[in-house]
Amino acid sequence: MEKERRAEFTELVHKKVDSNLLVVVEIKMKESLFEPLNYLPDVETAFRSQRIEKAVNKFVDDVINGKIRIPDLEHVDEKQADKFSVHRLIFIYGVDSVSREISDNEQQSEICEQLVRNTFAHIYFERVLSREITYFDDFVTLVEGLTFAHLPALRKEVERFICQKVIEADMDPSFAKKLLLVSEKYNLEILKMVINGFLVDQIIGNSNPPKELVNITHELQQMAHEIRENENIENLVGAVVTDLQELTRRVRRVSLSHSPSQSSHSSSPLATPTNGSGSPSVPAPFDSPTSRFKRVSLA
């Protein structure tokens, strides 16, 4: 607390020894902390360098038009080779070429290369890889290929693309569950966070949350077979369900503990205990109409 109020607080505590104190804490956080896309590489900052953007676009144009030679690519039969190996050669050489062109001196080279990598990944995905995504299977193939090709920057761009689609549109619950399985298998943490939030809203908004969670579990098991996730299905689905259970428990706990109508003698194991005298009316911290932390009546 502020220095000028510390003495006042100390005196209050001394006077209240052996008494119960009700402490109300107001926590303020930036809205940007709850924007999933902010946890992905900052391409907007990268685009502030028009010089980098221009250089990357020129490189991609030259590759598409066959005006540039990629080392080692000339020894690869592009018709028979794994296309992700080709993407890897182009990406690595492209980042290196543009970094050397942009960097003014050695001291800035490391920062410059990271900036170039993020910008290159974003532009290369938008102009080349995004054209390969039409159906759900295309998304899975792209994520899998980029994972085994060790291209994390491009994986992040695929994740950004799907997250944007999920956030901007009304998502079909079945599609959300399939995405959750894929995000768990390939460690797409931001996408998993977005989908978990969507499904938790569905669970706590149901008249019987435990039953809804069981139904979702059965659907996930069936979908894991349908999308050919035959390896470690129990582990995959188990990890997903465990995360959903934990997040649902936390959201319901927040909802119940801040509900004015919740009795201090509630039988719910998720309710936060209060003293026998009850508590004063305190504004709930998650009352924003846009927040997914809604106060839900479970009576």
mmCIF file of C-alpha atoms in Angstrom:
data_model
loop_
_atom_site.group_PDB
_atom_site.id
_atom_site.type_symbol
_atom_site.label_atom_id
_atom_site.label_comp_id
_atom_site.label_asym_id
_atom_site.label_seq_id
_atom_site.Cartn_x
_atom_site.Cartn_y
_atom_site.Cartn_z
ATOM 1 C CA MET A 1 0.000 0.000 0.000
ATOM 2 C CA GLU A 2 0.987 3.650 -0.228
ATOM 3 C CA LYS A 3 3.725 4.607 2.234
ATOM 4 C CA GLU A 4 1.636 7.366 3.813
ATOM 5 C CA ARG A 5 -1.044 4.838 4.829
ATOM 6 C CA ARG A 6 1.204 2.112 6.245
ATOM 7 C CA ALA A 7 1.300 3.600 9.745
ATOM 8 C CA GLU A 8 -2.486 3.929 9.722
ATOM 9 C CA PHE A 9 -2.835 0.280 8.715
ATOM 10 C CA THR A 10 -0.385 -0.866 11.400
ATOM 11 C CA GLU A 11 -2.336 1.028 14.081
ATOM 12 C CA LEU A 12 -5.598 -0.535 12.871
ATOM 13 C CA VAL A 13 -4.163 -4.053 13.075
ATOM 14 C CA HIS A 14 -2.866 -3.434 16.601
ATOM 15 C CA LYS A 15 -6.322 -2.301 17.714
ATOM 16 C CA LYS A 16 -7.991 -5.328 16.165
ATOM 17 C CA VAL A 17 -5.887 -8.076 17.740
ATOM 18 C CA ASP A 18 -8.106 -11.143 18.459
ATOM 19 C CA SER A 19 -10.800 -9.722 16.152
ATOM 20 C CA ASN A 20 -11.872 -10.824 12.706
ATOM 21 C CA LEU A 21 -10.827 -8.578 9.845
ATOM 22 C CA LEU A 22 -12.570 -8.561 6.495
ATOM 23 C CA VAL A 23 -10.089 -7.568 3.792
ATOM 24 C CA VAL A 24 -11.436 -6.443 0.420
ATOM 25 C CA VAL A 25 -8.829 -6.266 -2.320
ATOM 26 C CA GLU A 26 -9.360 -4.560 -5.660
ATOM 27 C CA ILE A 27 -7.135 -5.945 -8.397
ATOM 28 C CA LYS A 28 -6.766 -4.025 -11.633
ATOM 29 C CA MET A 29 -5.275 -5.682 -14.719
ATOM 30 C CA LYS A 30 -4.831 -4.520 -18.263
ATOM 31 C CA GLU A 31 -7.455 -5.807 -20.667
ATOM 32 C CA SER A 32 -4.651 -6.802 -23.033
ATOM 33 C CA LEU A 33 -3.667 -9.582 -20.609
ATOM 34 C CA PHE A 34 -6.845 -11.392 -21.613
ATOM 35 C CA GLU A 35 -6.287 -11.110 -25.369
ATOM 36 C CA PRO A 36 -4.948 -14.517 -26.520
ATOM 37 C CA LEU A 37 -3.254 -13.160 -29.652
ATOM 38 C CA ASN A 38 -1.037 -10.925 -27.510
ATOM 39 C CA TYR A 39 0.816 -14.060 -26.402
ATOM 40 C CA LEU A 40 1.962 -14.765 -29.947
ATOM 41 C CA PRO A 41 4.884 -12.957 -31.670
ATOM 42 C CA ASP A 42 4.126 -9.258 -32.113
ATOM 43 C CA VAL A 43 3.848 -8.962 -35.878
ATOM 44 C CA GLU A 44 2.384 -5.474 -35.617
ATOM 45 C CA THR A 45 5.587 -4.201 -34.059
ATOM 46 C CA ALA A 46 7.557 -5.991 -36.738
ATOM 47 C CA PHE A 47 5.521 -4.317 -39.452
ATOM 48 C CA ARG A 48 6.544 -0.912 -38.151
ATOM 49 C CA SER A 49 9.786 -1.565 -40.000
ATOM 50 C CA GLN A 50 8.705 -0.996 -43.575
ATOM 51 C CA ARG A 51 12.224 -1.805 -44.645
ATOM 52 C CA ILE A 52 11.986 -5.366 -43.291
ATOM 53 C CA GLU A 53 8.512 -5.898 -44.708
ATOM 54 C CA LYS A 54 9.599 -4.698 -48.139
ATOM 55 C CA ALA A 55 12.695 -6.914 -48.129
ATOM 56 C CA VAL A 56 10.710 -9.996 -47.088
ATOM 57 C CA ASN A 57 8.035 -9.429 -49.719
ATOM 58 C CA LYS A 58 10.687 -9.012 -52.404
ATOM 59 C CA PHE A 59 12.367 -12.264 -51.341
ATOM 60 C CA VAL A 60 9.057 -14.160 -51.428
ATOM 61 C CA ASP A 61 8.268 -12.649 -54.852
ATOM 62 C CA ASP A 62 11.641 -13.786 -56.164
ATOM 63 C CA VAL A 63 11.125 -17.302 -54.826
ATOM 64 C CA ILE A 64 7.648 -17.568 -56.355
ATOM 65 C CA ASN A 65 8.900 -16.261 -59.709
ATOM 66 C CA GLY A 66 12.004 -18.467 -59.660
ATOM 67 C CA LYS A 67 14.388 -15.509 -59.629
ATOM 68 C CA ILE A 68 16.390 -16.654 -56.623
ATOM 69 C CA ARG A 69 18.433 -19.786 -55.999
ATOM 70 C CA ILE A 70 18.025 -21.491 -52.647
ATOM 71 C CA PRO A 71 21.172 -23.373 -51.568
ATOM 72 C CA ASP A 72 20.622 -27.147 -51.363
ATOM 73 C CA LEU A 73 17.175 -26.825 -52.938
ATOM 74 C CA GLU A 74 18.597 -27.405 -56.378
ATOM 75 C CA HIS A 75 19.616 -30.898 -55.243
ATOM 76 C CA VAL A 76 16.069 -31.719 -54.118
ATOM 77 C CA ASP A 77 13.413 -33.160 -56.386
ATOM 78 C CA GLU A 78 10.523 -30.906 -55.363
ATOM 79 C CA LYS A 79 7.944 -33.268 -56.890
ATOM 80 C CA GLN A 80 9.028 -36.194 -54.724
ATOM 81 C CA ALA A 81 10.522 -34.491 -51.679
ATOM 82 C CA ASP A 82 8.618 -33.701 -48.503
ATOM 83 C CA LYS A 83 7.180 -30.245 -49.115
ATOM 84 C CA PHE A 84 7.920 -29.191 -45.547
ATOM 85 C CA SER A 85 11.610 -29.862 -46.115
ATOM 86 C CA VAL A 86 11.366 -27.435 -49.034
ATOM 87 C CA HIS A 87 9.577 -24.863 -46.837
ATOM 88 C CA ARG A 88 12.324 -25.264 -44.232
ATOM 89 C CA LEU A 89 15.125 -24.584 -46.732
ATOM 90 C CA ILE A 90 13.359 -21.515 -48.101
ATOM 91 C CA PHE A 91 12.499 -20.162 -44.641
ATOM 92 C CA ILE A 92 15.966 -20.562 -43.130
ATOM 93 C CA TYR A 93 17.734 -19.103 -46.153
ATOM 94 C CA GLY A 94 15.190 -16.300 -46.434
ATOM 95 C CA VAL A 95 15.547 -15.197 -42.821
ATOM 96 C CA ASP A 96 19.333 -15.283 -43.115
ATOM 97 C CA SER A 97 19.378 -13.330 -46.386
ATOM 98 C CA VAL A 98 16.989 -10.608 -45.226
ATOM 99 C CA SER A 99 18.754 -10.305 -41.837
ATOM 100 C CA ARG A 100 22.111 -9.715 -43.546
ATOM 101 C CA GLU A 101 20.528 -7.179 -45.855
ATOM 102 C CA ILE A 102 18.788 -5.266 -43.058
ATOM 103 C CA SER A 103 21.322 -5.414 -40.229
ATOM 104 C CA ASP A 104 23.407 -2.237 -40.014
ATOM 105 C CA ASN A 105 25.973 -3.610 -37.614
ATOM 106 C CA GLU A 106 26.822 -6.734 -35.633
ATOM 107 C CA GLN A 107 25.479 -5.377 -32.330
ATOM 108 C CA GLN A 108 21.955 -5.163 -33.748
ATOM 109 C CA SER A 109 22.094 -8.443 -35.653
ATOM 110 C CA GLU A 110 20.472 -10.626 -32.956
ATOM 111 C CA ILE A 111 17.509 -8.296 -32.413
ATOM 112 C CA CYS A 112 17.195 -7.719 -36.131
ATOM 113 C CA GLU A 113 17.147 -11.445 -36.904
ATOM 114 C CA GLN A 114 14.314 -12.071 -34.425
ATOM 115 C CA LEU A 115 12.337 -9.218 -35.949
ATOM 116 C CA VAL A 116 12.989 -10.540 -39.443
ATOM 117 C CA ARG A 117 12.052 -14.090 -38.410
ATOM 118 C CA ASN A 118 8.671 -12.998 -37.042
ATOM 119 C CA THR A 119 7.943 -10.814 -40.069
ATOM 120 C CA PHE A 120 9.135 -13.451 -42.538
ATOM 121 C CA ALA A 121 7.009 -16.144 -40.865
ATOM 122 C CA HIS A 122 3.920 -13.940 -40.973
ATOM 123 C CA ILE A 123 4.305 -12.934 -44.619
ATOM 124 C CA TYR A 124 5.360 -16.403 -45.790
ATOM 125 C CA PHE A 125 2.348 -17.933 -44.091
ATOM 126 C CA GLU A 126 -0.051 -15.334 -45.500
ATOM 127 C CA ARG A 127 1.256 -15.604 -49.044
ATOM 128 C CA VAL A 128 2.202 -19.282 -49.292
ATOM 129 C CA LEU A 129 1.082 -21.631 -46.495
ATOM 130 C CA SER A 130 -2.399 -20.208 -45.879
ATOM 131 C CA ARG A 131 -3.377 -21.287 -49.393
ATOM 132 C CA GLU A 132 -2.971 -24.887 -48.264
ATOM 133 C CA ILE A 133 -5.682 -24.595 -45.585
ATOM 134 C CA THR A 134 -9.205 -25.336 -46.787
ATOM 135 C CA TYR A 135 -10.436 -28.132 -44.544
ATOM 136 C CA PHE A 136 -9.752 -29.314 -41.006
ATOM 137 C CA ASP A 137 -7.438 -32.055 -42.252
ATOM 138 C CA ASP A 138 -5.356 -29.417 -44.048
ATOM 139 C CA PHE A 139 -4.817 -27.624 -40.742
ATOM 140 C CA VAL A 140 -3.749 -30.838 -39.012
ATOM 141 C CA THR A 141 -1.374 -31.738 -41.863
ATOM 142 C CA LEU A 142 0.190 -28.265 -41.788
ATOM 143 C CA VAL A 143 0.722 -28.265 -38.027
ATOM 144 C CA GLU A 144 2.159 -31.774 -38.094
ATOM 145 C CA GLY A 145 4.485 -31.008 -41.005
ATOM 146 C CA LEU A 146 5.804 -27.782 -39.492
ATOM 147 C CA THR A 147 6.315 -29.539 -36.163
ATOM 148 C CA PHE A 148 8.464 -32.292 -37.629
ATOM 149 C CA ALA A 149 10.275 -29.780 -39.864
ATOM 150 C CA HIS A 150 11.205 -27.802 -36.708
ATOM 151 C CA LEU A 151 9.730 -24.480 -37.842
ATOM 152 C CA PRO A 152 8.239 -23.009 -34.639
ATOM 153 C CA ALA A 153 7.846 -19.498 -36.079
ATOM 154 C CA LEU A 154 5.602 -20.804 -38.861
ATOM 155 C CA ARG A 155 3.714 -22.997 -36.389
ATOM 156 C CA LYS A 156 2.903 -19.856 -34.410
ATOM 157 C CA GLU A 157 1.488 -18.254 -37.533
ATOM 158 C CA VAL A 158 -0.778 -21.248 -38.156
ATOM 159 C CA GLU A 159 -1.887 -21.007 -34.534
ATOM 160 C CA ARG A 160 -2.563 -17.265 -34.931
ATOM 161 C CA PHE A 161 -4.612 -17.948 -38.082
ATOM 162 C CA ILE A 162 -6.826 -20.553 -36.385
ATOM 163 C CA CYS A 163 -7.212 -18.473 -33.201
ATOM 164 C CA GLN A 164 -8.406 -15.510 -35.259
ATOM 165 C CA LYS A 165 -10.952 -17.691 -37.046
ATOM 166 C CA VAL A 166 -12.185 -19.049 -33.718
ATOM 167 C CA ILE A 167 -12.432 -15.625 -32.057
ATOM 168 C CA GLU A 168 -14.095 -13.864 -34.992
ATOM 169 C CA ALA A 169 -16.778 -16.465 -35.785
ATOM 170 C CA ASP A 170 -19.452 -18.379 -33.900
ATOM 171 C CA MET A 171 -17.682 -21.651 -33.379
ATOM 172 C CA ASP A 172 -19.343 -25.029 -33.813
ATOM 173 C CA PRO A 173 -18.876 -27.014 -30.549
ATOM 174 C CA SER A 174 -17.856 -30.160 -32.444
ATOM 175 C CA PHE A 175 -15.201 -28.255 -34.363
ATOM 176 C CA ALA A 176 -13.969 -26.753 -31.079
ATOM 177 C CA LYS A 177 -13.479 -30.193 -29.553
ATOM 178 C CA LYS A 178 -11.483 -31.398 -32.562
ATOM 179 C CA LEU A 179 -9.279 -28.311 -32.346
ATOM 180 C CA LEU A 180 -8.750 -28.965 -28.641
ATOM 181 C CA LEU A 181 -7.456 -32.473 -29.328
ATOM 182 C CA VAL A 182 -5.055 -31.191 -31.977
ATOM 183 C CA SER A 183 -3.845 -28.316 -29.800
ATOM 184 C CA GLU A 184 -3.140 -30.752 -26.961
ATOM 185 C CA LYS A 185 -1.261 -33.207 -29.177
ATOM 186 C CA TYR A 186 0.942 -30.561 -30.790
ATOM 187 C CA ASN A 187 1.287 -28.234 -27.770
ATOM 188 C CA LEU A 188 -0.523 -25.257 -29.312
ATOM 189 C CA GLU A 189 -0.952 -23.565 -25.942
ATOM 190 C CA ILE A 190 -2.645 -20.343 -27.119
ATOM 191 C CA LEU A 191 -5.206 -22.178 -29.213
ATOM 192 C CA LYS A 192 -5.824 -24.557 -26.320
ATOM 193 C CA MET A 193 -6.448 -21.590 -24.019
ATOM 194 C CA VAL A 194 -9.013 -20.126 -26.438
ATOM 195 C CA ILE A 195 -10.865 -23.427 -26.936
ATOM 196 C CA ASN A 196 -10.833 -24.270 -23.223
ATOM 197 C CA GLY A 197 -12.473 -20.937 -22.482
ATOM 198 C CA PHE A 198 -15.192 -21.625 -25.043
ATOM 199 C CA LEU A 199 -15.941 -25.111 -23.705
ATOM 200 C CA VAL A 200 -15.858 -24.044 -20.051
ATOM 201 C CA ASP A 201 -18.526 -21.455 -20.858
ATOM 202 C CA GLN A 202 -20.569 -24.271 -22.372
ATOM 203 C CA ILE A 203 -20.103 -26.460 -19.285
ATOM 204 C CA ILE A 204 -20.936 -23.893 -16.599
ATOM 205 C CA GLY A 205 -23.833 -22.563 -18.671
ATOM 206 C CA ASN A 206 -25.436 -25.997 -18.676
ATOM 207 C CA SER A 207 -28.106 -26.855 -16.117
ATOM 208 C CA ASN A 208 -26.070 -29.931 -15.133
ATOM 209 C CA PRO A 209 -22.325 -29.096 -15.453
ATOM 210 C CA PRO A 210 -20.996 -32.523 -14.299
ATOM 211 C CA LYS A 211 -23.181 -34.336 -16.834
ATOM 212 C CA GLU A 212 -22.140 -31.919 -19.587
ATOM 213 C CA LEU A 213 -18.483 -32.616 -18.829
ATOM 214 C CA VAL A 214 -19.140 -36.369 -19.090
ATOM 215 C CA ASN A 215 -20.857 -35.836 -22.444
ATOM 216 C CA ILE A 216 -17.921 -33.797 -23.717
ATOM 217 C CA THR A 217 -15.534 -36.543 -22.577
ATOM 218 C CA HIS A 218 -17.427 -39.168 -24.600
ATOM 219 C CA GLU A 219 -17.460 -36.888 -27.648
ATOM 220 C CA LEU A 220 -13.713 -36.291 -27.366
ATOM 221 C CA GLN A 221 -13.028 -40.024 -27.222
ATOM 222 C CA GLN A 222 -15.094 -40.627 -30.353
ATOM 223 C CA MET A 223 -13.494 -37.707 -32.200
ATOM 224 C CA ALA A 224 -10.005 -38.891 -31.319
ATOM 225 C CA HIS A 225 -10.749 -42.067 -33.267
ATOM 226 C CA GLU A 226 -12.338 -40.154 -36.157
ATOM 227 C CA ILE A 227 -9.351 -37.880 -36.701
ATOM 228 C CA ARG A 228 -7.039 -40.887 -36.562
ATOM 229 C CA GLU A 229 -5.434 -40.082 -33.236
ATOM 230 C CA ASN A 230 -4.975 -43.781 -32.536
ATOM 231 C CA GLU A 231 -1.817 -43.430 -30.485
ATOM 232 C CA ASN A 232 -2.298 -42.851 -26.757
ATOM 233 C CA ILE A 233 -5.952 -41.871 -27.136
ATOM 234 C CA GLU A 234 -6.608 -42.353 -23.421
ATOM 235 C CA ASN A 235 -3.669 -40.153 -22.459
ATOM 236 C CA LEU A 236 -4.614 -37.475 -24.987
ATOM 237 C CA VAL A 237 -8.271 -37.297 -24.014
ATOM 238 C CA GLY A 238 -7.401 -37.666 -20.326
ATOM 239 C CA ALA A 239 -5.078 -34.640 -20.419
ATOM 240 C CA VAL A 240 -7.714 -32.550 -22.193
ATOM 241 C CA VAL A 241 -10.484 -33.513 -19.763
ATOM 242 C CA THR A 242 -8.259 -32.890 -16.733
ATOM 243 C CA ASP A 243 -7.558 -29.334 -17.941
ATOM 244 C CA LEU A 244 -11.270 -28.732 -18.562
ATOM 245 C CA GLN A 245 -12.171 -30.018 -15.092
ATOM 246 C CA GLU A 246 -9.600 -27.831 -13.384
ATOM 247 C CA LEU A 247 -10.521 -24.682 -15.309
ATOM 248 C CA THR A 248 -14.242 -25.297 -14.763
ATOM 249 C CA ARG A 249 -13.646 -25.754 -11.045
ATOM 250 C CA ARG A 250 -11.733 -22.496 -10.839
ATOM 251 C CA VAL A 251 -14.310 -20.505 -12.791
ATOM 252 C CA ARG A 252 -17.175 -21.893 -10.728
ATOM 253 C CA ARG A 253 -15.254 -21.173 -7.545
ATOM 254 C CA VAL A 254 -14.816 -17.534 -8.545
ATOM 255 C CA SER A 255 -18.489 -17.377 -9.551
ATOM 256 C CA LEU A 256 -19.758 -18.870 -6.294
ATOM 257 C CA SER A 257 -17.440 -17.079 -3.896
ATOM 258 C CA HIS A 258 -18.440 -13.674 -5.299
ATOM 259 C CA SER A 259 -22.166 -14.293 -5.616
ATOM 260 C CA PRO A 260 -24.101 -12.098 -3.114
ATOM 261 C CA SER A 261 -26.824 -14.737 -2.889
ATOM 262 C CA GLN A 262 -24.407 -17.490 -1.887
ATOM 263 C CA SER A 263 -24.935 -18.521 1.734
ATOM 264 C CA SER A 264 -21.992 -18.972 4.080
ATOM 265 C CA HIS A 265 -23.445 -22.412 4.882
ATOM 266 C CA SER A 266 -23.371 -23.556 1.265
ATOM 267 C CA SER A 267 -22.965 -27.291 0.843
ATOM 268 C CA SER A 268 -20.973 -26.778 -2.349
ATOM 269 C CA PRO A 269 -17.356 -27.905 -1.918
ATOM 270 C CA LEU A 270 -16.362 -25.218 -4.423
ATOM 271 C CA ALA A 271 -17.667 -22.292 -2.395
ATOM 272 C CA THR A 272 -15.181 -20.179 -0.473
ATOM 273 C CA PRO A 273 -15.993 -20.281 3.287
ATOM 274 C CA THR A 274 -17.021 -17.051 5.014
ATOM 275 C CA ASN A 275 -17.490 -16.159 8.673
ATOM 276 C CA GLY A 276 -20.811 -16.640 10.371
ATOM 277 C CA SER A 277 -21.720 -12.989 10.255
ATOM 278 C CA GLY A 278 -21.725 -12.944 6.443
ATOM 279 C CA SER A 279 -19.967 -10.407 4.319
ATOM 280 C CA PRO A 280 -20.915 -6.952 3.064
ATOM 281 C CA SER A 281 -22.034 -6.430 -0.492
ATOM 282 C CA VAL A 282 -18.890 -6.207 -2.580
ATOM 283 C CA PRO A 283 -18.930 -5.627 -6.370
ATOM 284 C CA ALA A 284 -17.994 -8.834 -8.137
ATOM 285 C CA PRO A 285 -14.654 -8.448 -9.911
ATOM 286 C CA PHE A 286 -15.754 -10.298 -13.075
ATOM 287 C CA ASP A 287 -19.028 -8.518 -13.822
ATOM 288 C CA SER A 288 -17.905 -7.234 -17.200
ATOM 289 C CA PRO A 289 -20.447 -8.229 -19.894
ATOM 290 C CA THR A 290 -17.575 -9.318 -22.122
ATOM 291 C CA SER A 291 -15.850 -11.448 -19.506
ATOM 292 C CA ARG A 292 -16.188 -15.226 -19.616
ATOM 293 C CA PHE A 293 -15.937 -15.293 -15.802
ATOM 294 C CA LYS A 294 -19.688 -14.992 -15.335
ATOM 295 C CA ARG A 295 -21.540 -15.346 -12.076
ATOM 296 C CA VAL A 296 -23.515 -18.522 -12.599
ATOM 297 C CA SER A 297 -26.293 -19.692 -10.344
ATOM 298 C CA LEU A 298 -25.965 -23.405 -9.681
ATOM 299 C CA ALA A 299 -29.018 -23.655 -7.442
#
